[in-house]
PDB file of C-alpha atoms in Angstrom:
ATOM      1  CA  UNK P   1       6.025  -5.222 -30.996  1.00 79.00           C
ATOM      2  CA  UNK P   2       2.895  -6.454 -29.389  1.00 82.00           C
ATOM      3  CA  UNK P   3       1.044  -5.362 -26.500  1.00 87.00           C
ATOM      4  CA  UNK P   4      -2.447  -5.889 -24.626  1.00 91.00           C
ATOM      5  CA  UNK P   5      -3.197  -2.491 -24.945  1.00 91.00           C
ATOM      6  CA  UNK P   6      -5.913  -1.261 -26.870  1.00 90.00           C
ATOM      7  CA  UNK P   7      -5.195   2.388 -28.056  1.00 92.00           C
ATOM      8  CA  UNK P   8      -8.383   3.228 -27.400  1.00 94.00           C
ATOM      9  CA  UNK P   9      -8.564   2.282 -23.655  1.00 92.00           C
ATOM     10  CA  UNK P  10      -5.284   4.311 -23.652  1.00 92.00           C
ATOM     11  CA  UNK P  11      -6.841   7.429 -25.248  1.00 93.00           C
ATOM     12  CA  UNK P  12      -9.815   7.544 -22.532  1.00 93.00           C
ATOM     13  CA  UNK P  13      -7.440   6.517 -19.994  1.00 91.00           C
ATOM     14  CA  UNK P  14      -5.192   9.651 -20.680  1.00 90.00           C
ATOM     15  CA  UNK P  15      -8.378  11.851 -21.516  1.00 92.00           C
ATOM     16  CA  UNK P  16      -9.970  10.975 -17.850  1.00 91.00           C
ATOM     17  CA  UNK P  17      -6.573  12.358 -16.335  1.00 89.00           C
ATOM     18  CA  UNK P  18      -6.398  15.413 -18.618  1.00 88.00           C
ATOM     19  CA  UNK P  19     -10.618  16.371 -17.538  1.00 90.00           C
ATOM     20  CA  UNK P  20     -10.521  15.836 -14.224  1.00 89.00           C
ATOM     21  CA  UNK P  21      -7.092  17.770 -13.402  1.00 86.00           C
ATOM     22  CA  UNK P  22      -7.531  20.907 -15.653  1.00 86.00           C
ATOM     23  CA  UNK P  23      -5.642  22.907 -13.902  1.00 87.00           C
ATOM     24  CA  UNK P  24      -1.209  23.578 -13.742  1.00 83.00           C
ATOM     25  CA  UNK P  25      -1.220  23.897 -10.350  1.00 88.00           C
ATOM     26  CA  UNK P  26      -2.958  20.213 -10.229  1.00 88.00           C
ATOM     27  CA  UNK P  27      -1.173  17.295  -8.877  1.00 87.00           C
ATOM     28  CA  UNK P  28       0.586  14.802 -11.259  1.00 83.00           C
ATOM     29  CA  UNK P  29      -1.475  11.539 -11.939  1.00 85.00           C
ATOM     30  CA  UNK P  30      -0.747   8.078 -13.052  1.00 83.00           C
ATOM     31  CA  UNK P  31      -2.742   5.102 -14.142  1.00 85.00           C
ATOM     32  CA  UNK P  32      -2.149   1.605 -15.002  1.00 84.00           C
ATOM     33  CA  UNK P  33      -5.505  -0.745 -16.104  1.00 87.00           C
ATOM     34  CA  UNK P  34      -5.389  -4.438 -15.307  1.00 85.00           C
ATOM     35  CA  UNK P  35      -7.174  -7.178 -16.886  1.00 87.00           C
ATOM     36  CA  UNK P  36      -8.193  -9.417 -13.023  1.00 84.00           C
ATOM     37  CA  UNK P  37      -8.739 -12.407 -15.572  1.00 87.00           C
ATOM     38  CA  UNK P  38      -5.946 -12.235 -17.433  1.00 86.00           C
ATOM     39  CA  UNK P  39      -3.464  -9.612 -16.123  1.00 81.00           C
ATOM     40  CA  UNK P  40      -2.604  -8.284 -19.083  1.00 87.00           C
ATOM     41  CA  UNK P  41      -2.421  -4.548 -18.991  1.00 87.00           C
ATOM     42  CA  UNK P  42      -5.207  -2.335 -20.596  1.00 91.00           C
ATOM     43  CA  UNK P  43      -3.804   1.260 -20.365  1.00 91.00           C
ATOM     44  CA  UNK P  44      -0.851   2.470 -18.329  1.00 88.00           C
ATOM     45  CA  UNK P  45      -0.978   6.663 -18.746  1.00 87.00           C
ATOM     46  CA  UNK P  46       1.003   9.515 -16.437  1.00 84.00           C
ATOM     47  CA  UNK P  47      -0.071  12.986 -16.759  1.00 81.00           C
ATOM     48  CA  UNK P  48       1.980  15.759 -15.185  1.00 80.00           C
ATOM     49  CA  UNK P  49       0.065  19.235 -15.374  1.00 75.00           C
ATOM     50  CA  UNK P  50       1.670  22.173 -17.028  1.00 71.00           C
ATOM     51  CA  UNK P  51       4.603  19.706 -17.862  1.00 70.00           C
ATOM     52  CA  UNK P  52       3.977  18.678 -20.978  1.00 68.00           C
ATOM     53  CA  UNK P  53       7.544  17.619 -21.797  1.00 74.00           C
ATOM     54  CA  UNK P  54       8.013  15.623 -18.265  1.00 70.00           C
ATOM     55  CA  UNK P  55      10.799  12.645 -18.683  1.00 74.00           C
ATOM     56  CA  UNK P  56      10.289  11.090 -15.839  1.00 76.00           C
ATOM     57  CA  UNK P  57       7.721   8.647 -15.910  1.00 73.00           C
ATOM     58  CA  UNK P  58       5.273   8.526 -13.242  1.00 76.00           C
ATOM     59  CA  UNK P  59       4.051   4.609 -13.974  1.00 76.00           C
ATOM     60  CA  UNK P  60       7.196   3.238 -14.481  1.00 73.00           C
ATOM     61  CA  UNK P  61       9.451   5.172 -12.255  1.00 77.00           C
ATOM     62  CA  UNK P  62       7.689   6.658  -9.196  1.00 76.00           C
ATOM     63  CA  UNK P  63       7.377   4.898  -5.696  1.00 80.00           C
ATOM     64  CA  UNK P  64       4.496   6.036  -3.404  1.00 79.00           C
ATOM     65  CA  UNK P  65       3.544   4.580  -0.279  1.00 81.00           C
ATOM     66  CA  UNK P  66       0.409   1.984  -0.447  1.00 85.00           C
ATOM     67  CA  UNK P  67      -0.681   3.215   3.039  1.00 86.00           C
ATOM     68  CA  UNK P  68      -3.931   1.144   4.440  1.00 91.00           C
ATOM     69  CA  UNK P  69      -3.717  -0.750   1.043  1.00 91.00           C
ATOM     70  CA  UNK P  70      -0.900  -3.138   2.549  1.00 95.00           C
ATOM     71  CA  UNK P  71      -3.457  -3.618   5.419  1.00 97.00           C
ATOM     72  CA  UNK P  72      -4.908  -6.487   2.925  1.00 96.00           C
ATOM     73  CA  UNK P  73      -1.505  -8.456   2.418  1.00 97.00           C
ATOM     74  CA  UNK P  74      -1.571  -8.193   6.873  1.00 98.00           C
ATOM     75  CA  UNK P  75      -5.420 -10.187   6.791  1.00 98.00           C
ATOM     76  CA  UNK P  76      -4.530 -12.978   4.396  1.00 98.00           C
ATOM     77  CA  UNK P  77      -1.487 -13.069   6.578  1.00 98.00           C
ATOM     78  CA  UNK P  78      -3.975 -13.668   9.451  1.00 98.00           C
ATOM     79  CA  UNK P  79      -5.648 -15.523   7.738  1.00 98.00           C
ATOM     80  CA  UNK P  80      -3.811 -17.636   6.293  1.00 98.00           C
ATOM     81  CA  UNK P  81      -2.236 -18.946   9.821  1.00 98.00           C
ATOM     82  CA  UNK P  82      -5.973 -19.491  11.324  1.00 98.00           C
ATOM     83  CA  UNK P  83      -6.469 -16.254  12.653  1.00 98.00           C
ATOM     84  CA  UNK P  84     -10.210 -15.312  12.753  1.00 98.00           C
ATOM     85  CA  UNK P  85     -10.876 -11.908  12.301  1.00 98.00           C
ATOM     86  CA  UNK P  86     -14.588 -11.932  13.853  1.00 97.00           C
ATOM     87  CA  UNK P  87     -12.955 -13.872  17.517  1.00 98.00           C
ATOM     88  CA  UNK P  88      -9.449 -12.280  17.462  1.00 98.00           C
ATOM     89  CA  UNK P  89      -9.349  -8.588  19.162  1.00 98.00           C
ATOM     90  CA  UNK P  90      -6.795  -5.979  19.642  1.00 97.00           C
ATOM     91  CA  UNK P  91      -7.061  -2.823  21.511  1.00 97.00           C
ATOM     92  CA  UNK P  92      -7.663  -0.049  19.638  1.00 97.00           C
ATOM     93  CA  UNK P  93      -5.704   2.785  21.107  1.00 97.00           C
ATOM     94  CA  UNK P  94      -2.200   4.398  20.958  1.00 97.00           C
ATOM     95  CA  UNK P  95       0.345   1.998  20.311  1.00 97.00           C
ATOM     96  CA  UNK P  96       4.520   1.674  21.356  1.00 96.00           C
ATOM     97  CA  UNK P  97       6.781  -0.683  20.053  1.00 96.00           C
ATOM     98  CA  UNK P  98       9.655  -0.180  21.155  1.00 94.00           C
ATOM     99  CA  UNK P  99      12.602  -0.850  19.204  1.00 86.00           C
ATOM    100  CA  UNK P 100      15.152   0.240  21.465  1.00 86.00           C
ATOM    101  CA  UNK P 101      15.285   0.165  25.608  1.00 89.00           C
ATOM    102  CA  UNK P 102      15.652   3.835  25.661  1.00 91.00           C
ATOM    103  CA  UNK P 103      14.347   5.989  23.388  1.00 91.00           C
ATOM    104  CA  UNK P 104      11.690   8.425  22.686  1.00 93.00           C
ATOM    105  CA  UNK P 105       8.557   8.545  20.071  1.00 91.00           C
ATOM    106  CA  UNK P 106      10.167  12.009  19.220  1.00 92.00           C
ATOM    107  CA  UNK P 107      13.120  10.896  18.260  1.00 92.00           C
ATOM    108  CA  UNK P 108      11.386   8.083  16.206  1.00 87.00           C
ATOM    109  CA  UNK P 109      13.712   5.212  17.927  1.00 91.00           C
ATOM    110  CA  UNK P 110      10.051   3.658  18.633  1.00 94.00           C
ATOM    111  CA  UNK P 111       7.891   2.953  16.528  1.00 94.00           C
ATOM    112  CA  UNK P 112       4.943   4.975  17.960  1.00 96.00           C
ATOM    113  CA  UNK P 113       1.068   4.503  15.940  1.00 96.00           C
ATOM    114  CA  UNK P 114      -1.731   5.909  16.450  1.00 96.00           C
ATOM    115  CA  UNK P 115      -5.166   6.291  13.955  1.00 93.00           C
ATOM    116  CA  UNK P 116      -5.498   9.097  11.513  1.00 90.00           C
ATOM    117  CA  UNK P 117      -8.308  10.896  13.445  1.00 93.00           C
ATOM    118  CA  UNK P 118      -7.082  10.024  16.628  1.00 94.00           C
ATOM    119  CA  UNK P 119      -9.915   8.272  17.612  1.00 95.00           C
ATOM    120  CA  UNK P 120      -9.698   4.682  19.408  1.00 96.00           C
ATOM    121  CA  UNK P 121     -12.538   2.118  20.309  1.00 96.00           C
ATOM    122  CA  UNK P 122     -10.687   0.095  22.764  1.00 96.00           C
ATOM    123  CA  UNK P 123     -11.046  -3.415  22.651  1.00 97.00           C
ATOM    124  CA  UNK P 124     -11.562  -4.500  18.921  1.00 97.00           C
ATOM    125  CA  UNK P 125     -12.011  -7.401  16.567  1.00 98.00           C
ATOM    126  CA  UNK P 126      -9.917  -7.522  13.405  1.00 98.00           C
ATOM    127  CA  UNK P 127     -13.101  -7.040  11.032  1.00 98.00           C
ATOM    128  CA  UNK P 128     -14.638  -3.823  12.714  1.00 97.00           C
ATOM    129  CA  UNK P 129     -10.859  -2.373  12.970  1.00 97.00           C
ATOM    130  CA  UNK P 130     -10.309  -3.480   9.153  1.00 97.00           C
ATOM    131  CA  UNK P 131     -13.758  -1.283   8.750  1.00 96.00           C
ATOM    132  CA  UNK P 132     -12.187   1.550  10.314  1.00 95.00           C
ATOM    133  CA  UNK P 133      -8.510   1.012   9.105  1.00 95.00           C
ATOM    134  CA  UNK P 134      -7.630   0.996  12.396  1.00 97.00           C
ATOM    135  CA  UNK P 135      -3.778   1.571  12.448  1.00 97.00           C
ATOM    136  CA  UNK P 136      -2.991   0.772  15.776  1.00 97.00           C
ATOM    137  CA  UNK P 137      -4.826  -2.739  15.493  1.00 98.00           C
ATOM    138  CA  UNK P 138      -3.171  -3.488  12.243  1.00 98.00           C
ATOM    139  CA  UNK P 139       0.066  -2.282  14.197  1.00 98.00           C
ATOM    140  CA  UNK P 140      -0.071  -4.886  16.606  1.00 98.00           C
ATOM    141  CA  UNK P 141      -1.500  -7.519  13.975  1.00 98.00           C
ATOM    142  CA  UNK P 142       1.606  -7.260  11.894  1.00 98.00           C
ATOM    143  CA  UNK P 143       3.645  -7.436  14.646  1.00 98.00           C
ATOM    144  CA  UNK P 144       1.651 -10.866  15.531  1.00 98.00           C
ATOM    145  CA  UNK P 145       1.818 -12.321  11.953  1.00 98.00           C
ATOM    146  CA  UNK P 146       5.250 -10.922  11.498  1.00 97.00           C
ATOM    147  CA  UNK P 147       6.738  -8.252   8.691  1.00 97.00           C
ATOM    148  CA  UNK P 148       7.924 -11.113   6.509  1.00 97.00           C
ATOM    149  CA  UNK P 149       5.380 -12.900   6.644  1.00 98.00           C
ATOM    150  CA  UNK P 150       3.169  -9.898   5.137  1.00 97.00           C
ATOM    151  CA  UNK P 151       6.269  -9.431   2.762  1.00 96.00           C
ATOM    152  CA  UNK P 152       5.633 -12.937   1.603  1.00 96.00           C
ATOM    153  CA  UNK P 153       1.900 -12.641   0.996  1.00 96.00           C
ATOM    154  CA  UNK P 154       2.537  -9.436  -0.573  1.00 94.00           C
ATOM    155  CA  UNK P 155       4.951 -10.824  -3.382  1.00 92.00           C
ATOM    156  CA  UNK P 156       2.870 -13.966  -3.840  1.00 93.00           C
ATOM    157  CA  UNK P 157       0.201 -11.501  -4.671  1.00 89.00           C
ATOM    158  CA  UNK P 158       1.948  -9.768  -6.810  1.00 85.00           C
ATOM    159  CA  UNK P 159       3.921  -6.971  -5.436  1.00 88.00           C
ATOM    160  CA  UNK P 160       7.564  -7.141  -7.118  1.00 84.00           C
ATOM    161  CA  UNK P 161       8.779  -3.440  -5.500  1.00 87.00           C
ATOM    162  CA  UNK P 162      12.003  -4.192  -3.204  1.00 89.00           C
ATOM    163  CA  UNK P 163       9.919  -4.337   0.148  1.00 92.00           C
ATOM    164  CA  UNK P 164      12.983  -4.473   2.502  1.00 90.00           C
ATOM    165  CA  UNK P 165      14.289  -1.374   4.083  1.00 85.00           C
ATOM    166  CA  UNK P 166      18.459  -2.040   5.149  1.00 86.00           C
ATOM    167  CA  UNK P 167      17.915  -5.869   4.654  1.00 89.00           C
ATOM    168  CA  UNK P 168      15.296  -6.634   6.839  1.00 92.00           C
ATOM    169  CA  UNK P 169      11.240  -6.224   6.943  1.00 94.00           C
ATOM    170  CA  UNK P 170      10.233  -3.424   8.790  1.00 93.00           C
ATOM    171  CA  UNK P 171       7.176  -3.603  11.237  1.00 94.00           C
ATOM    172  CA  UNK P 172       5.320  -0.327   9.388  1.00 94.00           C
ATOM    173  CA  UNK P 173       5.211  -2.293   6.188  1.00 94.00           C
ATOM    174  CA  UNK P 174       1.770  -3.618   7.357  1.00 95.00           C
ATOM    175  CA  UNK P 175       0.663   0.238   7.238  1.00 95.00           C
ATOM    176  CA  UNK P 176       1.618   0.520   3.979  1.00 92.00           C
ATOM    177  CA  UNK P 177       5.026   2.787   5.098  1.00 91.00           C
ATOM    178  CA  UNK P 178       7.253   0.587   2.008  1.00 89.00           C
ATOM    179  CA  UNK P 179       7.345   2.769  -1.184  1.00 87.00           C
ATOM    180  CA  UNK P 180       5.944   0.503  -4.251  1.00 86.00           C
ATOM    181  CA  UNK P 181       5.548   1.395  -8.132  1.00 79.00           C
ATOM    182  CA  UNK P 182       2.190   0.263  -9.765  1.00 68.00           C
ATOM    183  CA  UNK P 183       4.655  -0.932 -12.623  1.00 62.00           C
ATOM    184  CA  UNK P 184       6.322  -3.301 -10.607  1.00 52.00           C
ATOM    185  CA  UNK P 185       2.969  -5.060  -9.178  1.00 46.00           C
ATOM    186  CA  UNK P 186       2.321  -5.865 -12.902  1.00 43.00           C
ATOM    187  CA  UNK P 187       3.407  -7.631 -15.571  1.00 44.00           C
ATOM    188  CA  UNK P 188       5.090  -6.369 -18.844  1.00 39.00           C
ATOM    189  CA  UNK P 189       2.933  -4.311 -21.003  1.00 37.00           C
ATOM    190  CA  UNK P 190       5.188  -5.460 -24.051  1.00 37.00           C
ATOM    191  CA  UNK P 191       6.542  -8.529 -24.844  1.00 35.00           C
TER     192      UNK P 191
END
């Protein structure tokens, strides 16, 4: 068996976990370390507190939603079709799309987005709402480059989670809304 990781890098990996959640009642953690040069893996560790016998393994197994991380796959989207994010503005406040004629945000048959802190700055360029994270720009900007297009950039830059929801691309995927693994958006620790 070979692999690119160094049991040492593994060792400080897993120790950096273990000191920083000390506690049982501490979340679960996971970790995977990847070489930008070559992409070969340099430690992949999962800790689960007070469950010292876990099975399930949180690198290889667990899906989380990226949130505002997928926000980067939506710019080189933009980008990518000409879009310049200092001249091309959105408005920054709560957004609608609705999915359906009729239909409520309540009963979640629109897709209804607003920022985290519910604060909006009205007309905005792409960089300053990228600063922010501005949802509801980033809403309407991956509505503009479309979901498979952000799909698309999203696999060609690595991403290998199933990123379809029911067989199509959903709008929210820009936000992040897809559940991913960090083990799938890498390569094989082992060959």
């Amino acid at each position: 068996v070979y692999t690119t990781i160094p049991p040492k890098d593994q060792r400080l990996t897993e120790d950096a976990i273990k000191g920083t959640l000390t506690e049982p009642t501490d979340p679960a953690a996971a970790l995977v370390s990847i070489s930008p040069r070559t992409g070969a893996i340099r430690a992949m560790a999962a800790i689960v507190p007070n469950r010292p016998r876990n099975q399930f393994n949180l690198v290889s197994q667990a899906r989380r939603q990226p949130g505002s991380t997928f926000k980067t796959f939506v710019l080189a989207a933009a980008i990518e079709m000409g879009i310049n994010p200092d001249s091309t503005y959105y408005d920054s406040e709560p957004f609608v799309y609705k999915t359906h004629p009729v239909g409520s945000c309540e009963d979640e048959t629109w897709w209804c987005v607003s920022t985290y802190a519910n604060d909006y700055y009205g007309w905005s360029s792409i960089r300053s709402a990228t600063i922010r994270s501005d949802h509801t720009v980033y809403a309407q900007l991956t509505l503009y480059v479309t979901p498979e297009r952000v799909a698309d950039v999203a696999r060609r830059m690595g991403v290998r989670s199933q990123l379809d929801t029911g067989g199509s691309v959903v709008p929210s995927i820009g936000l992040g809304s897809v559940a991913v693994s960090i083990f799938t958006t890498s390569r094989a620790a082992v060959s």
